[in-house]
CSV table of C-alpha atoms in Angstrom, one decimal:
chain,number,residue,atom,x,y,z
A,1,MET,CA,113.5,109.9,133.0
A,2,THR,CA,114.9,111.7,130.0
A,3,ARG,CA,118.0,113.6,130.9
A,4,ILE,CA,117.7,117.4,131.0
A,5,ALA,CA,120.9,119.3,131.1
A,6,ARG,CA,120.9,122.9,132.2
A,7,ARG,CA,123.3,125.4,130.7
A,8,ALA,CA,124.0,128.8,132.1
A,9,LEU,CA,124.9,131.7,129.9
A,10,LEU,CA,128.5,132.0,128.7
A,11,GLY,CA,130.5,134.1,131.1
A,12,ALA,CA,131.1,136.7,128.5
A,13,ALA,CA,127.4,137.1,127.9
A,14,ALA,CA,126.7,137.5,131.6
A,15,ALA,CA,129.4,140.2,131.8
A,16,LEU,CA,127.9,142.1,128.9
A,17,ALA,CA,124.5,142.0,130.6
A,18,LEU,CA,126.0,143.5,133.8
A,19,LEU,CA,127.6,146.3,131.7
A,20,ALA,CA,124.3,147.0,129.9
A,21,GLY,CA,122.6,148.5,132.9
A,22,PRO,CA,122.2,148.7,136.6
A,23,ALA,CA,122.1,145.6,138.8
A,24,GLY,CA,118.7,143.8,138.3
A,25,ALA,CA,117.9,145.6,135.1
A,26,ALA,CA,118.2,142.6,132.8
A,27,GLU,CA,115.2,140.4,132.2
A,28,ARG,CA,115.7,136.7,132.3
A,29,ILE,CA,114.0,133.9,130.3
A,30,LYS,CA,114.3,130.2,130.0
A,31,VAL,CA,114.5,128.8,126.4
A,32,GLY,CA,114.3,125.1,125.7
A,33,VAL,CA,116.4,123.6,122.9
A,34,THR,CA,117.6,120.2,121.7
A,35,PRO,CA,121.4,119.4,121.9
A,36,GLY,CA,123.7,120.3,119.0
A,37,PRO,CA,123.0,123.1,116.5
A,38,HIS,CA,119.9,124.5,118.3
A,39,ALA,CA,121.9,124.8,121.5
A,40,GLN,CA,125.0,126.2,119.8
A,41,ILE,CA,123.0,128.8,117.9
A,42,MET,CA,121.0,129.8,121.0
A,43,GLU,CA,124.3,130.4,122.9
A,44,LYS,CA,125.3,132.9,120.2
A,45,VAL,CA,121.8,134.5,120.4
A,46,ALA,CA,122.3,134.7,124.2
A,47,GLU,CA,125.5,136.7,123.7
A,48,ILE,CA,123.7,139.2,121.6
A,49,ALA,CA,120.6,139.4,123.8
A,50,ALA,CA,122.8,140.1,126.8
A,51,GLY,CA,123.7,143.4,125.2
A,52,LYS,CA,120.0,144.2,125.1
A,53,ASP,CA,119.4,143.6,128.8
A,54,LEU,CA,118.0,140.1,128.3
A,55,GLU,CA,119.6,137.0,129.9
A,56,ILE,CA,118.8,133.7,128.3
A,57,GLU,CA,119.1,130.5,130.3
A,58,ILE,CA,119.4,127.6,127.8
A,59,ILE,CA,117.9,124.3,128.8
A,60,GLU,CA,118.6,121.2,126.7
A,61,PHE,CA,116.2,118.4,126.2
A,62,SER,CA,117.3,115.1,124.6
A,63,ASP,CA,114.0,114.3,122.9
A,64,TYR,CA,111.2,116.1,121.0
A,65,VAL,CA,108.4,115.5,123.5
A,66,LEU,CA,109.5,117.3,126.7
A,67,PRO,CA,110.2,120.9,125.3
A,68,ASN,CA,106.6,121.5,124.5
A,69,ALA,CA,105.4,119.8,127.7
A,70,ALA,CA,107.7,122.0,129.7
A,71,LEU,CA,106.7,125.2,127.9
A,72,ALA,CA,102.9,124.4,128.3
A,73,ALA,CA,103.5,123.7,132.1
A,74,GLY,CA,105.3,127.1,132.6
A,75,ASP,CA,108.7,125.7,133.2
A,76,LEU,CA,110.0,127.5,130.1
A,77,ASP,CA,109.3,130.9,128.5
A,78,ALA,CA,110.0,129.7,125.0
A,79,ASN,CA,111.5,126.9,123.0
A,80,SER,CA,113.4,126.6,119.7
A,81,PHE,CA,113.5,123.1,118.2
A,82,GLN,CA,110.5,122.3,116.0
A,83,HIS,CA,108.9,123.0,112.7
A,84,GLN,CA,105.3,124.0,112.1
A,85,PRO,CA,103.9,120.6,111.2
A,86,TYR,CA,105.3,119.1,114.4
A,87,LEU,CA,103.9,122.0,116.5
A,88,ASP,CA,100.5,121.7,114.8
A,89,ARG,CA,100.4,117.9,115.6
A,90,GLN,CA,101.4,118.5,119.2
A,91,VAL,CA,98.7,121.2,119.6
A,92,GLU,CA,96.1,118.9,118.1
A,93,ASP,CA,97.1,115.8,120.0
A,94,ARG,CA,97.9,117.3,123.4
A,95,GLY,CA,95.8,120.4,123.5
A,96,TYR,CA,98.8,122.8,124.1
A,97,ASP,CA,98.0,126.5,123.7
A,98,LEU,CA,101.3,127.3,122.0
A,99,VAL,CA,102.1,129.5,119.0
A,100,ALA,CA,105.1,130.3,116.8
A,101,ILE,CA,106.4,133.9,116.9
A,102,ALA,CA,109.3,133.6,114.4
A,103,ARG,CA,111.1,131.3,112.1
A,104,ASN,CA,114.7,130.5,112.9
A,105,VAL,CA,116.6,127.8,110.9
A,106,ASN,CA,116.0,124.9,108.6
A,107,PHE,CA,117.6,121.5,109.1
A,108,PRO,CA,117.3,119.5,105.9
A,109,MET,CA,116.6,115.8,106.9
A,110,GLY,CA,119.0,113.3,105.4
A,111,ILE,CA,119.1,109.5,104.7
A,112,TYR,CA,122.3,108.0,106.1
A,113,SER,CA,123.8,104.5,105.8
A,114,LYS,CA,127.0,102.7,106.8
A,115,LYS,CA,126.3,99.9,104.3
A,116,VAL,CA,125.2,101.4,101.0
A,117,GLY,CA,126.2,104.4,99.0
A,118,GLY,CA,122.8,105.2,97.6
A,119,LEU,CA,119.1,104.2,97.9
A,120,ALA,CA,119.3,102.2,94.7
A,121,GLU,CA,121.8,99.9,96.5
A,122,LEU,CA,119.4,98.9,99.3
A,123,PRO,CA,119.0,95.1,99.3
A,124,GLU,CA,115.7,93.3,99.2
A,125,GLY,CA,114.1,93.5,102.7
A,126,ALA,CA,116.5,96.2,103.9
A,127,ARG,CA,115.7,97.7,107.3
A,128,VAL,CA,115.2,101.4,107.1
A,129,GLY,CA,114.8,103.5,110.3
A,130,ILE,CA,112.6,106.6,110.6
A,131,PRO,CA,111.6,108.8,113.5
A,132,ASN,CA,108.8,107.4,115.6
A,133,ASP,CA,106.9,110.7,116.0
A,134,PRO,CA,104.2,111.0,113.4
A,135,THR,CA,105.3,114.3,111.9
A,136,ASN,CA,109.0,113.5,111.4
A,137,GLY,CA,108.1,109.9,110.5
A,138,GLY,CA,105.9,111.2,107.7
A,139,ARG,CA,108.6,113.6,106.6
A,140,ALA,CA,111.1,110.7,106.4
A,141,LEU,CA,108.6,108.6,104.3
A,142,ALA,CA,108.1,111.6,102.0
A,143,LEU,CA,111.9,111.8,101.6
A,144,LEU,CA,112.2,108.1,100.8
A,145,ALA,CA,109.4,108.4,98.3
A,146,SER,CA,111.3,111.3,96.6
A,147,GLY,CA,114.2,108.9,96.3
A,148,GLY,CA,112.0,106.4,94.5
A,149,VAL,CA,112.2,103.4,96.9
A,150,ILE,CA,108.6,103.6,98.2
A,151,GLY,CA,105.4,105.1,96.8
A,152,LEU,CA,102.9,107.3,98.7
A,153,PRO,CA,99.5,108.8,97.8
A,154,GLU,CA,99.8,112.2,96.2
A,155,GLY,CA,99.7,115.2,98.5
A,156,LEU,CA,100.1,113.4,101.9
A,157,GLY,CA,103.4,115.0,102.7
A,158,HIS,CA,104.4,114.8,106.4
A,159,ARG,CA,100.9,113.3,107.2
A,160,ALA,CA,102.0,110.0,105.7
A,161,SER,CA,102.3,106.9,107.8
A,162,VAL,CA,103.8,103.4,107.1
A,163,LEU,CA,100.2,102.2,106.5
A,164,ASP,CA,100.0,104.7,103.6
A,165,ILE,CA,102.8,103.1,101.6
A,166,THR,CA,101.3,102.1,98.2
A,167,ASP,CA,104.5,100.7,96.5
A,168,ASN,CA,107.4,99.0,98.1
A,169,PRO,CA,109.3,97.1,95.3
A,170,LYS,CA,112.3,96.2,97.6
A,171,ASN,CA,110.0,95.1,100.5
A,172,LEU,CA,111.8,97.6,102.8
A,173,ARG,CA,111.1,97.0,106.4
A,174,ILE,CA,110.4,100.4,108.0
A,175,VAL,CA,111.6,100.5,111.6
A,176,GLU,CA,110.2,103.4,113.8
A,177,ILE,CA,112.7,104.5,116.4
A,178,ASP,CA,113.1,107.5,118.7
A,179,ALA,CA,114.6,110.3,116.6
A,180,ALA,CA,117.5,110.8,119.0
A,181,GLN,CA,118.5,107.1,118.8
A,182,LEU,CA,118.6,106.8,115.0
A,183,PRO,CA,122.3,107.8,114.6
A,184,ARG,CA,123.3,105.1,117.2
A,185,SER,CA,121.1,102.6,115.4
A,186,LEU,CA,122.8,102.8,112.0
A,187,ASP,CA,125.0,99.8,112.8
A,188,ASP,CA,121.9,97.7,113.0
A,189,LEU,CA,120.0,99.2,110.1
A,190,ASP,CA,120.7,99.4,106.3
A,191,ALA,CA,119.8,103.1,106.3
A,192,ALA,CA,118.0,105.7,108.4
A,193,ALA,CA,116.3,109.1,108.1
A,194,VAL,CA,118.0,111.3,110.6
A,195,ASN,CA,117.1,114.9,111.6
A,196,THR,CA,120.0,117.1,111.1
A,197,ASN,CA,120.4,118.3,114.7
A,198,TYR,CA,120.9,114.7,115.8
A,199,ALA,CA,123.1,113.9,112.8
A,200,VAL,CA,125.4,116.8,113.6
A,201,GLU,CA,125.5,115.9,117.3
A,202,ALA,CA,126.6,112.4,116.2
A,203,GLY,CA,129.5,113.8,114.2
A,204,MET,CA,127.9,113.2,110.7
A,205,SER,CA,127.9,115.9,108.0
A,206,PRO,CA,124.5,116.1,106.2
A,207,VAL,CA,126.2,117.6,103.2
A,208,GLU,CA,129.0,115.0,103.0
A,209,ASP,CA,127.7,111.8,104.7
A,210,SER,CA,124.0,111.6,103.7
A,211,ILE,CA,123.0,109.5,100.7
A,212,LEU,CA,119.9,111.7,100.1
A,213,ILE,CA,119.0,115.1,101.6
A,214,GLU,CA,116.0,117.4,101.5
A,215,PRO,CA,116.5,120.5,99.4
A,216,LYS,CA,117.4,123.7,101.3
A,217,ASP,CA,114.0,125.2,100.5
A,218,SER,CA,112.0,122.4,102.2
A,219,PRO,CA,108.9,123.6,104.1
A,220,TYR,CA,110.2,122.5,107.5
A,221,ALA,CA,111.7,125.7,108.9
A,222,ASN,CA,112.1,125.6,112.7
A,223,LEU,CA,110.4,128.1,115.0
A,224,ILE,CA,110.6,130.0,118.2
A,225,VAL,CA,107.5,129.0,120.1
A,226,VAL,CA,105.8,130.5,123.2
A,227,ARG,CA,102.5,130.2,125.1
A,228,ALA,CA,99.7,131.9,123.2
A,229,ASP,CA,98.7,134.2,126.0
A,230,GLU,CA,102.2,135.6,126.3
A,231,LYS,CA,103.1,136.0,122.6
A,232,ASP,CA,103.0,139.8,122.8
A,233,ARG,CA,105.5,140.1,125.7
A,234,GLU,CA,108.1,142.7,124.9
A,235,VAL,CA,110.9,140.3,126.0
A,236,PHE,CA,110.1,138.1,123.0
A,237,LYS,CA,110.6,140.9,120.6
A,238,THR,CA,114.1,141.2,122.0
A,239,LEU,CA,114.6,137.4,121.7
A,240,VAL,CA,113.5,137.5,118.0
A,241,GLU,CA,115.6,140.6,117.2
A,242,SER,CA,118.6,138.9,118.8
A,243,TYR,CA,118.1,135.7,116.8
A,244,HIS,CA,117.4,137.5,113.5
A,245,ASN,CA,120.8,139.2,113.6
A,246,ASP,CA,123.5,139.3,111.0
A,247,GLU,CA,126.1,137.9,113.5
A,248,VAL,CA,123.8,134.9,114.1
A,249,ARG,CA,123.3,134.4,110.3
A,250,ALA,CA,127.1,134.5,109.8
A,251,PHE,CA,127.7,132.1,112.7
A,252,ILE,CA,125.2,129.6,111.2
A,253,ALA,CA,126.8,129.7,107.8
A,254,GLU,CA,130.4,129.4,109.1
A,255,THR,CA,129.7,126.7,111.7
A,256,PHE,CA,127.4,124.4,109.8
A,257,LYS,CA,128.5,124.8,106.2
A,258,GLY,CA,125.0,124.4,104.7
A,259,ALA,CA,123.8,121.6,107.0
A,260,VAL,CA,121.8,124.2,108.9
A,261,VAL,CA,120.5,127.3,107.0
A,262,ALA,CA,118.9,130.6,108.3
A,263,ALA,CA,115.2,130.6,107.5
A,264,TRP,CA,114.5,134.3,108.1
């Protein structure tokens, strides 16, 4: 079973919540995130929300599948880890009644390698890892195509699959791996497309260590997602206000140095 680590609010945030009103006045919600930047940012959001009578319990998931399953099942109130194309695919494939209520941050995907300094240096038959979920896999293929090492039909974008590759002059072998495992697989691969949250968690700098990275204005802004029948709850307005805060924006800029950028 995938490990789920539960984090309580920072002690300071809890103290602020107690000061904000009488005992029992603060509302409490559970928000699912992936480890690394999403968790770090949500901790900062929790500090701010505590001053607005909202306590946030942060629950970490080590993959991209469980946060939506947990939200749909009612085990979470919201999650913060995915972009719109991934959400759309999950809704279509699994029938989840989930909707986005706000944008939060953008994580430019990068190509990383321990063996070459650029895509042009990839050898014949090189093994290149991409995420094994369809949306991020297609996003990785689009990034490789932008680097000129494969060809894809015009306009496919994140909907591309390995079967759609039209040109592969180096006969690259595309290896589909769970997104969270890609940083640890770099020793066995010639290169890999890694989502920024997993790259940062593994100690890699997208700005300094990637050999190719998406532009900062890529269309893959991440989202705060809730169940559709609860999207108008007042507590979610407080959550979004707490996230879309100048202190959070400054924290993102200072902490991640351009590897993660505010998308609101």
